[in-house]
């Protein structure tokens, strides 16, 4: 099996990389794919918490790379999905403990037995990002509809292209449709115009993301969550399926419905 | 399509979202060519200072601006209208430095433009209309010197 390595990056911190990685991992697993998610944010371990696996950790990424543990025994199996595994970041080491070559070696091994290897990149453009970028077959760039986040997404896009890993695809996270409608927020069209990247996902702001991280059960497992549904769609697009973008507005109102009707003709 | 219809029905954006977009366009243009706005302005002044040494141009209508189709296709486009209604359009690639090899043949032209020169040029802005004849002479003498150069080689 020649699995695909997908790196989730952003430039700016706190825009939703870890949230996206956890949810895509779960969505892909629920589509029947064999998946490993790697937390590459050494020193700031997070993905285990978001996935609700923090109490099962024995070994971490640095243990694997430094040969203290076997790959198999270091991968933490998800509670719900047989074929979803986590490789946690080391919490007490720094980014220099792992090199880009280490990551290539590790993911080459993981590729053999999995359909997808997702890497949660740390924020920034330094070593941790390089570690996450080097083994990537494809890069997803997470951003928010906000000037500074989009600017950093552009910066990272340049670095991804320079490393010949481009073009990345964009996940636009935390969209508030009512603000976009009022003209008080960048729309997905705006961000597309500015960055010129194709968009693989538009994820709405959703309070359920917070409760999901409180409970360690990602929103994709919550059928009421619009963000969860949007992440599911991203996962399907990652597998090559052509999925239309969902309507993010609650009650479109008569006029909008009419407009949509006309558009659909 | 959606945005088109939105615009059609007068739902075009006017709020802070549009401001955000404009600010991003501006900041990314400069990020992408690694030239901050202030240095870009200085460069424009230098380019103009060189041009007015040779040509009588309509300085008020000179436009030197960055054009960007996407992140890997940027170019600097200069529109330099002559004072006498003629108009030339010069396209300069981002890598072309001011005072490049073209001007070497023209003797004085290859002099670097110092800050002092810039200030002089600026201060003479007000007399744009006047020194037409003078400028014509300058361009004649330039062709003269080029001819001399040609004879030498
Ligand atoms: N769609 C969303 N709706 C609401 N809240 C969200 C959404 N996406 C992310 N968040 C919240 O944003 C915060 C940052 O998310 P996350 O930790 O995934 O970002 P990150 O890019 O991984 O951050 P870092 O750069 O620190 O690693 C979290 O509190 C998360 O709950
Ligand atoms: Mg994170």
GROMACS .gro file of C-alpha atoms and ligand atoms in nm:
model
  450
    1UNK     CA    1   0.000   0.000   0.000
    2UNK     CA    2   0.131   0.344  -0.083
    3UNK     CA    3  -0.048   0.576   0.157
    4UNK     CA    4  -0.057   0.950   0.124
    5UNK     CA    5   0.116   1.186   0.364
    6UNK     CA    6  -0.089   1.500   0.423
    7UNK     CA    7   0.053   1.784   0.631
    8UNK     CA    8  -0.177   2.033   0.800
    9UNK     CA    9  -0.002   2.369   0.831
   10UNK     CA   10  -0.092   2.735   0.880
   11UNK     CA   11   0.182   2.985   0.953
   12UNK     CA   12  -0.019   3.167   1.217
   13UNK     CA   13  -0.089   2.981   1.539
   14UNK     CA   14  -0.427   2.895   1.683
   15UNK     CA   15  -0.621   2.888   1.358
   16UNK     CA   16  -0.736   2.526   1.389
   17UNK     CA   17  -0.464   2.289   1.264
   18UNK     CA   18  -0.497   2.046   1.551
   19UNK     CA   19  -0.876   2.060   1.535
   20UNK     CA   20  -0.860   1.991   1.162
   21UNK     CA   21  -0.610   1.706   1.198
   22UNK     CA   22  -0.813   1.529   1.466
   23UNK     CA   23  -1.137   1.563   1.275
   24UNK     CA   24  -0.993   1.461   0.939
   25UNK     CA   25  -0.835   1.158   1.106
   26UNK     CA   26  -1.171   1.052   1.245
   27UNK     CA   27  -1.361   1.128   0.925
   28UNK     CA   28  -1.117   0.931   0.713
   29UNK     CA   29  -1.128   0.641   0.957
   30UNK     CA   30  -1.507   0.642   0.948
   31UNK     CA   31  -1.483   0.623   0.568
   32UNK     CA   32  -1.298   0.297   0.624
   33UNK     CA   33  -0.946   0.428   0.564
   34UNK     CA   34  -0.642   0.320   0.762
   35UNK     CA   35  -0.507   0.637   0.921
   36UNK     CA   36  -0.220   0.753   1.139
   37UNK     CA   37  -0.214   1.105   1.279
   38UNK     CA   38   0.118   1.247   1.396
   39UNK     CA   39   0.152   1.536   1.638
   40UNK     CA   40   0.464   1.716   1.513
   41UNK     CA   41   0.430   2.001   1.761
   42UNK     CA   42   0.710   1.887   1.990
   43UNK     CA   43   0.700   2.051   2.329
   44UNK     CA   44   0.336   2.155   2.287
   45UNK     CA   45   0.154   1.824   2.268
   46UNK     CA   46  -0.216   1.879   2.190
   47UNK     CA   47  -0.353   1.629   1.944
   48UNK     CA   48  -0.384   1.359   2.212
   49UNK     CA   49  -0.615   1.582   2.417
   50UNK     CA   50  -0.835   1.677   2.122
   51UNK     CA   51  -0.869   1.309   2.032
   52UNK     CA   52  -0.930   1.201   2.390
   53UNK     CA   53  -0.627   0.973   2.402
   54UNK     CA   54  -0.407   1.153   2.653
   55UNK     CA   55  -0.427   0.882   2.919
   56UNK     CA   56  -0.304   0.609   2.686
   57UNK     CA   57   0.032   0.757   2.596
   58UNK     CA   58   0.338   0.550   2.672
   59UNK     CA   59   0.589   0.648   2.403
   60UNK     CA   60   0.613   0.950   2.177
   61UNK     CA   61   0.758   1.068   1.847
   62UNK     CA   62   1.103   1.134   1.988
   63UNK     CA   63   1.116   0.787   2.149
   64UNK     CA   64   1.048   0.638   1.806
   65UNK     CA   65   1.301   0.853   1.625
   66UNK     CA   66   1.570   0.789   1.882
   67UNK     CA   67   1.504   0.415   1.872
   68UNK     CA   68   1.379   0.374   2.229
   69UNK     CA   69   1.053   0.224   2.116
   70UNK     CA   70   0.925   0.024   1.824
   71UNK     CA   71   0.693   0.204   1.587
   72UNK     CA   72   0.412  -0.047   1.631
   73UNK     CA   73   0.405  -0.033   2.009
   74UNK     CA   74   0.421   0.348   2.008
   75UNK     CA   75   0.111   0.402   1.801
   76UNK     CA   76  -0.199   0.463   2.011
   77UNK     CA   77  -0.515   0.306   1.880
   78UNK     CA   78  -0.830   0.517   1.888
   79UNK     CA   79  -1.111   0.399   2.116
   80UNK     CA   80  -1.372   0.390   1.842
   81UNK     CA   81  -1.178   0.309   1.528
   82UNK     CA   82  -0.966  -0.002   1.482
   83UNK     CA   83  -0.765   0.159   1.203
   84UNK     CA   84  -0.698   0.502   1.348
   85UNK     CA   85  -0.372   0.562   1.533
   86UNK     CA   86  -0.199   0.854   1.701
   87UNK     CA   87   0.172   0.918   1.736
   88UNK     CA   88   0.195   1.184   2.006
   89UNK     CA   89   0.453   1.460   2.026
   90UNK     CA   90   0.714   1.455   2.300
   91UNK     CA   91   0.618   1.702   2.567
   92UNK     CA   92   0.954   1.754   2.733
   93UNK     CA   93   1.185   1.785   2.435
   94UNK     CA   94   1.237   2.055   2.176
   95UNK     CA   95   1.189   2.058   1.801
   96UNK     CA   96   1.554   1.990   1.730
   97UNK     CA   97   1.516   1.635   1.863
   98UNK     CA   98   1.359   1.541   1.529
   99UNK     CA   99   1.494   1.615   1.181
  100UNK     CA  100   1.310   1.636   0.848
  101UNK     CA  101   1.493   1.317   0.742
  102UNK     CA  102   1.364   1.137   1.052
  103UNK     CA  103   1.012   1.232   0.950
  104UNK     CA  104   1.063   1.106   0.595
  105UNK     CA  105   1.193   0.775   0.724
  106UNK     CA  106   0.906   0.737   0.969
  107UNK     CA  107   0.632   0.825   0.723
  108UNK     CA  108   0.781   0.598   0.455
  109UNK     CA  109   0.736   0.313   0.697
  110UNK     CA  110   0.382   0.421   0.791
  111UNK     CA  111   0.281   0.462   0.427
  112UNK     CA  112   0.327   0.090   0.374
  113UNK     CA  113   0.032  -0.004   0.590
  114UNK     CA  114  -0.192   0.301   0.594
  115UNK     CA  115  -0.400   0.497   0.347
  116UNK     CA  116  -0.336   0.833   0.509
  117UNK     CA  117  -0.068   0.975   0.735
  118UNK     CA  118  -0.179   1.314   0.867
  119UNK     CA  119   0.080   1.543   1.023
  120UNK     CA  120  -0.027   1.822   1.257
  121UNK     CA  121   0.235   2.091   1.197
  122UNK     CA  122   0.335   2.341   1.462
  123UNK     CA  123   0.274   2.710   1.390
  124UNK     CA  124   0.560   2.916   1.251
  125UNK     CA  125   0.807   2.860   0.971
  126UNK     CA  126   1.094   2.703   1.159
  127UNK     CA  127   1.224   2.355   1.230
  128UNK     CA  128   0.892   2.208   1.343
  129UNK     CA  129   0.726   2.324   1.022
  130UNK     CA  130   1.017   2.191   0.815
  131UNK     CA  131   0.981   1.855   0.990
  132UNK     CA  132   0.614   1.844   0.899
  133UNK     CA  133   0.667   1.969   0.542
  134UNK     CA  134   0.952   1.746   0.426
  135UNK     CA  135   0.760   1.415   0.410
  136UNK     CA  136   0.437   1.566   0.271
  137UNK     CA  137   0.273   1.451  -0.051
  138UNK     CA  138   0.013   1.718  -0.006
  139UNK     CA  139  -0.017   2.019   0.220
  140UNK     CA  140  -0.337   2.163   0.360
  141UNK     CA  141  -0.317   2.522   0.477
  142UNK     CA  142  -0.555   2.622   0.753
  143UNK     CA  143  -0.648   2.986   0.786
  144UNK     CA  144  -0.916   3.208   0.939
  145UNK     CA  145  -1.099   3.488   0.758
  146UNK     CA  146  -0.878   3.747   0.919
  147UNK     CA  147  -0.607   3.972   0.773
  148UNK     CA  148  -0.313   3.843   0.977
  149UNK     CA  149  -0.406   3.475   0.934
  150UNK     CA  150  -0.446   3.509   0.557
  151UNK     CA  151  -0.118   3.696   0.531
  152UNK     CA  152   0.063   3.417   0.714
  153UNK     CA  153  -0.112   3.161   0.495
  154UNK     CA  154   0.035   3.339   0.193
  155UNK     CA  155   0.380   3.334   0.345
  156UNK     CA  156   0.358   2.962   0.413
  157UNK     CA  157   0.223   2.906   0.061
  158UNK     CA  158   0.542   3.057  -0.078
  159UNK     CA  159   0.756   2.830   0.138
  160UNK     CA  160   0.552   2.525   0.038
  161UNK     CA  161   0.596   2.610  -0.328
  162UNK     CA  162   0.967   2.673  -0.282
  163UNK     CA  163   0.996   2.326  -0.129
  164UNK     CA  164   0.814   2.190  -0.434
  165UNK     CA  165   0.529   2.061  -0.222
  166UNK     CA  166   0.271   2.293  -0.369
  167UNK     CA  167   0.021   2.405  -0.448
  168UNK     CA  168  -0.136   2.355  -0.111
  169UNK     CA  169  -0.510   2.345  -0.064
  170UNK     CA  170  -0.689   2.572   0.175
  171UNK     CA  171  -0.911   2.503   0.475
  172UNK     CA  172  -1.091   2.822   0.566
  173UNK     CA  173  -1.188   2.777   0.929
  174UNK     CA  174  -1.420   2.972   1.162
  175UNK     CA  175  -1.631   3.139   0.898
  176UNK     CA  176  -1.933   3.322   1.036
  177UNK     CA  177  -2.186   3.331   0.753
  178UNK     CA  178  -2.395   3.604   0.913
  179UNK     CA  179  -2.092   3.833   0.932
  180UNK     CA  180  -1.991   3.755   0.575
  181UNK     CA  181  -2.344   3.842   0.467
  182UNK     CA  182  -2.322   4.177   0.642
  183UNK     CA  183  -1.989   4.244   0.476
  184UNK     CA  184  -1.809   4.239   0.809
  185UNK     CA  185  -1.594   3.935   0.735
  186UNK     CA  186  -1.378   3.815   0.447
  187UNK     CA  187  -1.576   3.563   0.243
  188UNK     CA  188  -1.437   3.240   0.099
  189UNK     CA  189  -1.445   3.408  -0.244
  190UNK     CA  190  -1.234   3.694  -0.109
  191UNK     CA  191  -0.978   3.459   0.039
  192UNK     CA  192  -0.969   3.258  -0.281
  193UNK     CA  193  -0.914   3.578  -0.483
  194UNK     CA  194  -0.633   3.686  -0.258
  195UNK     CA  195  -0.442   3.361  -0.215
  196UNK     CA  196  -0.523   3.195  -0.547
  197UNK     CA  197  -0.528   2.855  -0.378
  198UNK     CA  198  -0.802   2.605  -0.430
  199UNK     CA  199  -1.022   2.558  -0.127
  200UNK     CA  200  -1.073   2.209   0.008
  201UNK     CA  201  -1.286   2.309   0.304
  202UNK     CA  202  -1.498   2.589   0.448
  203UNK     CA  203  -1.560   2.526   0.817
  204UNK     CA  204  -1.807   2.741   1.008
  205UNK     CA  205  -1.749   2.878   1.354
  206UNK     CA  206  -1.917   2.628   1.581
  207UNK     CA  207  -1.950   2.630   1.960
  208UNK     CA  208  -1.954   2.253   1.952
  209UNK     CA  209  -1.582   2.260   1.867
  210UNK     CA  210  -1.514   2.386   2.217
  211UNK     CA  211  -1.731   2.126   2.389
  212UNK     CA  212  -1.570   1.864   2.167
  213UNK     CA  213  -1.226   1.961   2.286
  214UNK     CA  214  -1.351   1.967   2.645
  215UNK     CA  215  -1.474   1.612   2.616
  216UNK     CA  216  -1.207   1.475   2.383
  217UNK     CA  217  -1.462   1.369   2.123
  218UNK     CA  218  -1.400   1.557   1.795
  219UNK     CA  219  -1.702   1.728   1.634
  220UNK     CA  220  -1.709   1.497   1.335
  221UNK     CA  221  -1.855   1.240   1.575
  222UNK     CA  222  -2.139   1.481   1.655
  223UNK     CA  223  -2.408   1.466   1.388
  224UNK     CA  224  -2.552   1.804   1.492
  225UNK     CA  225  -2.232   1.992   1.425
  226UNK     CA  226  -2.201   2.194   1.107
  227UNK     CA  227  -1.826   2.214   1.156
  228UNK     CA  228  -1.825   1.837   1.191
  229UNK     CA  229  -2.016   1.797   0.866
  230UNK     CA  230  -1.781   2.036   0.692
  231UNK     CA  231  -1.478   1.837   0.812
  232UNK     CA  232  -1.641   1.517   0.688
  233UNK     CA  233  -1.669   1.679   0.347
  234UNK     CA  234  -1.301   1.773   0.352
  235UNK     CA  235  -1.212   1.411   0.426
  236UNK     CA  236  -1.419   1.291   0.133
  237UNK     CA  237  -1.253   1.546  -0.095
  238UNK     CA  238  -0.916   1.420   0.027
  239UNK     CA  239  -1.008   1.073  -0.095
  240UNK     CA  240  -1.076   1.225  -0.436
  241UNK     CA  241  -1.452   1.246  -0.414
  242UNK     CA  242  -1.619   1.554  -0.564
  243UNK     CA  243  -1.832   1.694  -0.283
  244UNK     CA  244  -2.026   2.020  -0.323
  245UNK     CA  245  -1.974   2.286  -0.060
  246UNK     CA  246  -2.249   2.289   0.197
  247UNK     CA  247  -2.478   2.578   0.267
  248UNK     CA  248  -2.366   2.738   0.591
  249UNK     CA  249  -2.662   2.965   0.648
  250UNK     CA  250  -2.932   2.850   0.884
  251UNK     CA  251  -3.241   3.011   0.747
  252UNK     CA  252  -3.174   3.152   0.406
  253UNK     CA  253  -3.498   3.347   0.389
  254UNK     CA  254  -3.726   3.364   0.092
  255UNK     CA  255  -3.514   3.588  -0.126
  256UNK     CA  256  -3.194   3.389  -0.083
  257UNK     CA  257  -3.380   3.068  -0.149
  258UNK     CA  258  -3.508   3.217  -0.470
  259UNK     CA  259  -3.159   3.325  -0.569
  260UNK     CA  260  -3.028   2.979  -0.495
  261UNK     CA  261  -3.308   2.827  -0.695
  262UNK     CA  262  -3.222   3.041  -0.995
  263UNK     CA  263  -2.855   2.956  -0.955
  264UNK     CA  264  -2.935   2.586  -0.948
  265UNK     CA  265  -3.112   2.596  -1.284
  266UNK     CA  266  -2.181   3.304  -0.934
  267UNK     CA  267  -2.311   3.375  -0.585
  268UNK     CA  268  -2.103   3.687  -0.556
  269UNK     CA  269  -2.218   3.794  -0.900
  270UNK     CA  270  -2.581   3.763  -0.804
  271UNK     CA  271  -2.515   3.927  -0.473
  272UNK     CA  272  -2.369   4.220  -0.656
  273UNK     CA  273  -2.658   4.218  -0.898
  274UNK     CA  274  -2.901   4.252  -0.611
  275UNK     CA  275  -2.702   4.523  -0.442
  276UNK     CA  276  -2.548   4.306  -0.175
  277UNK     CA  277  -2.196   4.410  -0.255
  278UNK     CA  278  -1.973   4.431   0.049
  279UNK     CA  279  -1.915   4.767   0.202
  280UNK     CA  280  -1.818   4.680   0.558
  281UNK     CA  281  -1.489   4.597   0.724
  282UNK     CA  282  -1.468   4.281   0.514
  283UNK     CA  283  -1.391   4.491   0.207
  284UNK     CA  284  -1.135   4.689   0.403
  285UNK     CA  285  -0.973   4.364   0.510
  286UNK     CA  286  -0.951   4.253   0.149
  287UNK     CA  287  -0.792   4.578   0.035
  288UNK     CA  288  -0.540   4.574   0.315
  289UNK     CA  289  -0.448   4.216   0.233
  290UNK     CA  290  -0.400   4.297  -0.134
  291UNK     CA  291  -0.166   4.577  -0.040
  292UNK     CA  292   0.038   4.392   0.218
  293UNK     CA  293   0.072   4.075   0.011
  294UNK     CA  294   0.195   4.260  -0.296
  295UNK     CA  295   0.487   4.385  -0.095
  296UNK     CA  296   0.542   4.062   0.099
  297UNK     CA  297   0.562   3.866  -0.222
  298UNK     CA  298   0.836   4.075  -0.383
  299UNK     CA  299   1.019   4.138  -0.055
  300UNK     CA  300   1.001   4.513  -0.100
  301UNK     CA  301   0.830   4.711   0.174
  302UNK     CA  302   0.607   5.007   0.078
  303UNK     CA  303   0.852   5.280   0.182
  304UNK     CA  304   1.137   5.135  -0.024
  305UNK     CA  305   0.902   5.093  -0.316
  306UNK     CA  306   0.822   5.464  -0.297
  307UNK     CA  307   1.192   5.550  -0.285
  308UNK     CA  308   1.252   5.331  -0.590
  309UNK     CA  309   0.973   5.502  -0.783
  310UNK     CA  310   1.124   5.840  -0.706
  311UNK     CA  311   1.463   5.722  -0.829
  312UNK     CA  312   1.320   5.579  -1.149
  313UNK     CA  313   1.137   5.902  -1.217
  314UNK     CA  314   1.447   6.108  -1.140
  315UNK     CA  315   1.640   5.914  -1.404
  316UNK     CA  316   1.367   5.948  -1.663
  317UNK     CA  317   1.329   6.322  -1.625
  318UNK     CA  318   1.698   6.362  -1.698
  319UNK     CA  319   1.626   6.252  -2.053
  320UNK     CA  320   1.261   6.312  -2.125
  321UNK     CA  321   1.000   6.573  -2.061
  322UNK     CA  322   0.728   6.379  -1.900
  323UNK     CA  323   0.399   6.470  -1.745
  324UNK     CA  324   0.503   6.403  -1.389
  325UNK     CA  325   0.152   6.430  -1.249
  326UNK     CA  326   0.034   6.142  -1.461
  327UNK     CA  327   0.330   5.912  -1.416
  328UNK     CA  328   0.221   5.578  -1.275
  329UNK     CA  329   0.464   5.316  -1.156
  330UNK     CA  330   0.280   5.030  -0.997
  331UNK     CA  331   0.303   4.666  -0.912
  332UNK     CA  332   0.079   4.433  -1.105
  333UNK     CA  333   0.010   4.090  -0.972
  334UNK     CA  334  -0.185   3.816  -1.143
  335UNK     CA  335  -0.104   3.568  -0.871
  336UNK     CA  336   0.172   3.509  -0.621
  337UNK     CA  337   0.431   3.395  -0.876
  338UNK     CA  338   0.356   3.648  -1.148
  339UNK     CA  339   0.438   3.999  -1.041
  340UNK     CA  340   0.558   4.279  -1.263
  341UNK     CA  341   0.631   4.642  -1.226
  342UNK     CA  342   0.441   4.845  -1.481
  343UNK     CA  343   0.535   5.202  -1.552
  344UNK     CA  344   0.319   5.436  -1.752
  345UNK     CA  345   0.518   5.747  -1.832
  346UNK     CA  346   0.318   6.000  -2.032
  347UNK     CA  347   0.514   6.266  -2.218
  348UNK     CA  348   0.427   6.623  -2.152
  349UNK     CA  349   0.342   6.663  -2.521
  350UNK     CA  350   0.055   6.415  -2.529
  351UNK     CA  351   0.265   6.131  -2.660
  352UNK     CA  352   0.258   5.829  -2.436
  353UNK     CA  353   0.506   5.549  -2.394
  354UNK     CA  354   0.448   5.239  -2.192
  355UNK     CA  355   0.751   5.078  -2.044
  356UNK     CA  356   0.742   4.745  -1.873
  357UNK     CA  357   1.015   4.674  -1.627
  358UNK     CA  358   1.066   4.328  -1.483
  359UNK     CA  359   1.117   4.314  -1.104
  360UNK     CA  360   1.483   4.218  -1.151
  361UNK     CA  361   1.576   4.520  -1.362
  362UNK     CA  362   1.783   4.756  -1.154
  363UNK     CA  363   1.776   5.128  -1.205
  364UNK     CA  364   2.080   5.245  -1.405
  365UNK     CA  365   2.112   4.908  -1.583
  366UNK     CA  366   2.339   4.831  -1.877
  367UNK     CA  367   2.120   5.011  -2.132
  368UNK     CA  368   2.225   5.353  -2.015
  369UNK     CA  369   2.600   5.281  -2.013
  370UNK     CA  370   2.652   5.418  -2.361
  371UNK     CA  371   2.506   5.755  -2.272
  372UNK     CA  372   2.790   5.889  -2.063
  373UNK     CA  373   2.640   6.092  -1.779
  374UNK     CA  374   2.333   5.870  -1.765
  375UNK     CA  375   2.500   5.599  -1.564
  376UNK     CA  376   2.563   5.831  -1.270
  377UNK     CA  377   2.397   5.695  -0.960
  378UNK     CA  378   2.107   5.904  -0.839
  379UNK     CA  379   2.186   6.026  -0.493
  380UNK     CA  380   1.934   6.152  -0.241
  381UNK     CA  381   2.045   6.507  -0.323
  382UNK     CA  382   1.967   6.457  -0.689
  383UNK     CA  383   1.625   6.330  -0.591
  384UNK     CA  384   1.553   6.637  -0.389
  385UNK     CA  385   1.665   6.861  -0.672
  386UNK     CA  386   1.434   6.685  -0.912
  387UNK     CA  387   1.150   6.714  -0.672
  388UNK     CA  388   1.203   7.080  -0.615
  389UNK     CA  389   1.198   7.144  -0.987
  390UNK     CA  390   0.861   6.973  -1.022
  391UNK     CA  391   0.683   7.304  -1.021
  392UNK     CA  392   0.857   7.416  -1.338
  393UNK     CA  393   0.757   7.115  -1.542
  394UNK     CA  394   0.596   7.319  -1.817
  395UNK     CA  395   0.884   7.560  -1.861
  396UNK     CA  396   1.203   7.375  -1.948
  397UNK     CA  397   1.065   7.207  -2.258
  398UNK     CA  398   1.315   7.361  -2.493
  399UNK     CA  399   1.596   7.290  -2.259
  400UNK     CA  400   1.496   6.926  -2.241
  401UNK     CA  401   1.484   6.902  -2.618
  402UNK     CA  402   1.840   7.019  -2.626
  403UNK     CA  403   1.933   6.760  -2.373
  404UNK     CA  404   1.789   6.481  -2.577
  405UNK     CA  405   1.972   6.613  -2.885
  406UNK     CA  406   2.299   6.622  -2.705
  407UNK     CA  407   2.235   6.268  -2.592
  408UNK     CA  408   2.197   6.143  -2.943
  409UNK     CA  409   2.513   6.334  -3.027
  410UNK     CA  410   2.708   6.159  -2.762
  411UNK     CA  411   2.568   5.825  -2.872
  412UNK     CA  412   2.684   5.896  -3.224
  413UNK     CA  413   3.027   5.980  -3.099
  414UNK     CA  414   3.033   5.652  -2.909
  415UNK     CA  415   2.929   5.470  -3.224
  416UNK     CA  416   3.214   5.626  -3.417
  417UNK     CA  417   3.461   5.526  -3.152
  418UNK     CA  418   3.364   5.160  -3.167
  419LIG     N1  419  -1.454   2.594   1.363
  419LIG     C1  420  -1.429   2.633   1.488
  419LIG     N2  421  -1.528   2.689   1.563
  419LIG     C2  422  -1.503   2.728   1.690
  419LIG     N3  423  -1.385   2.719   1.751
  419LIG     C3  424  -1.282   2.666   1.682
  419LIG     C4  425  -1.299   2.620   1.548
  419LIG     N4  426  -1.180   2.573   1.504
  419LIG     C5  427  -1.094   2.587   1.606
  419LIG     N5  428  -1.153   2.643   1.713
  419LIG     C6  429  -1.089   2.676   1.842
  419LIG     O1  430  -0.973   2.750   1.816
  419LIG     C7  431  -0.872   2.720   1.910
  419LIG     C8  432  -0.744   2.684   1.837
  419LIG     O2  433  -0.762   2.563   1.765
  419LIG     P1  434  -0.641   2.461   1.743
  419LIG     O3  435  -0.577   2.425   1.870
  419LIG     O4  436  -0.695   2.351   1.657
  419LIG     O5  437  -0.545   2.554   1.658
  419LIG     P2  438  -0.395   2.524   1.614
  419LIG     O6  439  -0.379   2.586   1.478
  419LIG     O7  440  -0.365   2.378   1.622
  419LIG     O8  441  -0.313   2.603   1.723
  419LIG     P3  442  -0.154   2.597   1.747
  419LIG     O9  443  -0.094   2.684   1.641
  419LIG    O10  444  -0.137   2.653   1.883
  419LIG    O11  445  -0.112   2.454   1.735
  419LIG     C9  446  -0.927   2.609   1.996
  419LIG    O12  447  -0.972   2.665   2.115
  419LIG    C10  448  -1.041   2.554   1.916
  419LIG    O13  449  -1.141   2.501   2.000
  420LIG    MG1  450  -0.204   2.279   1.728
   0.00000   0.00000   0.00000
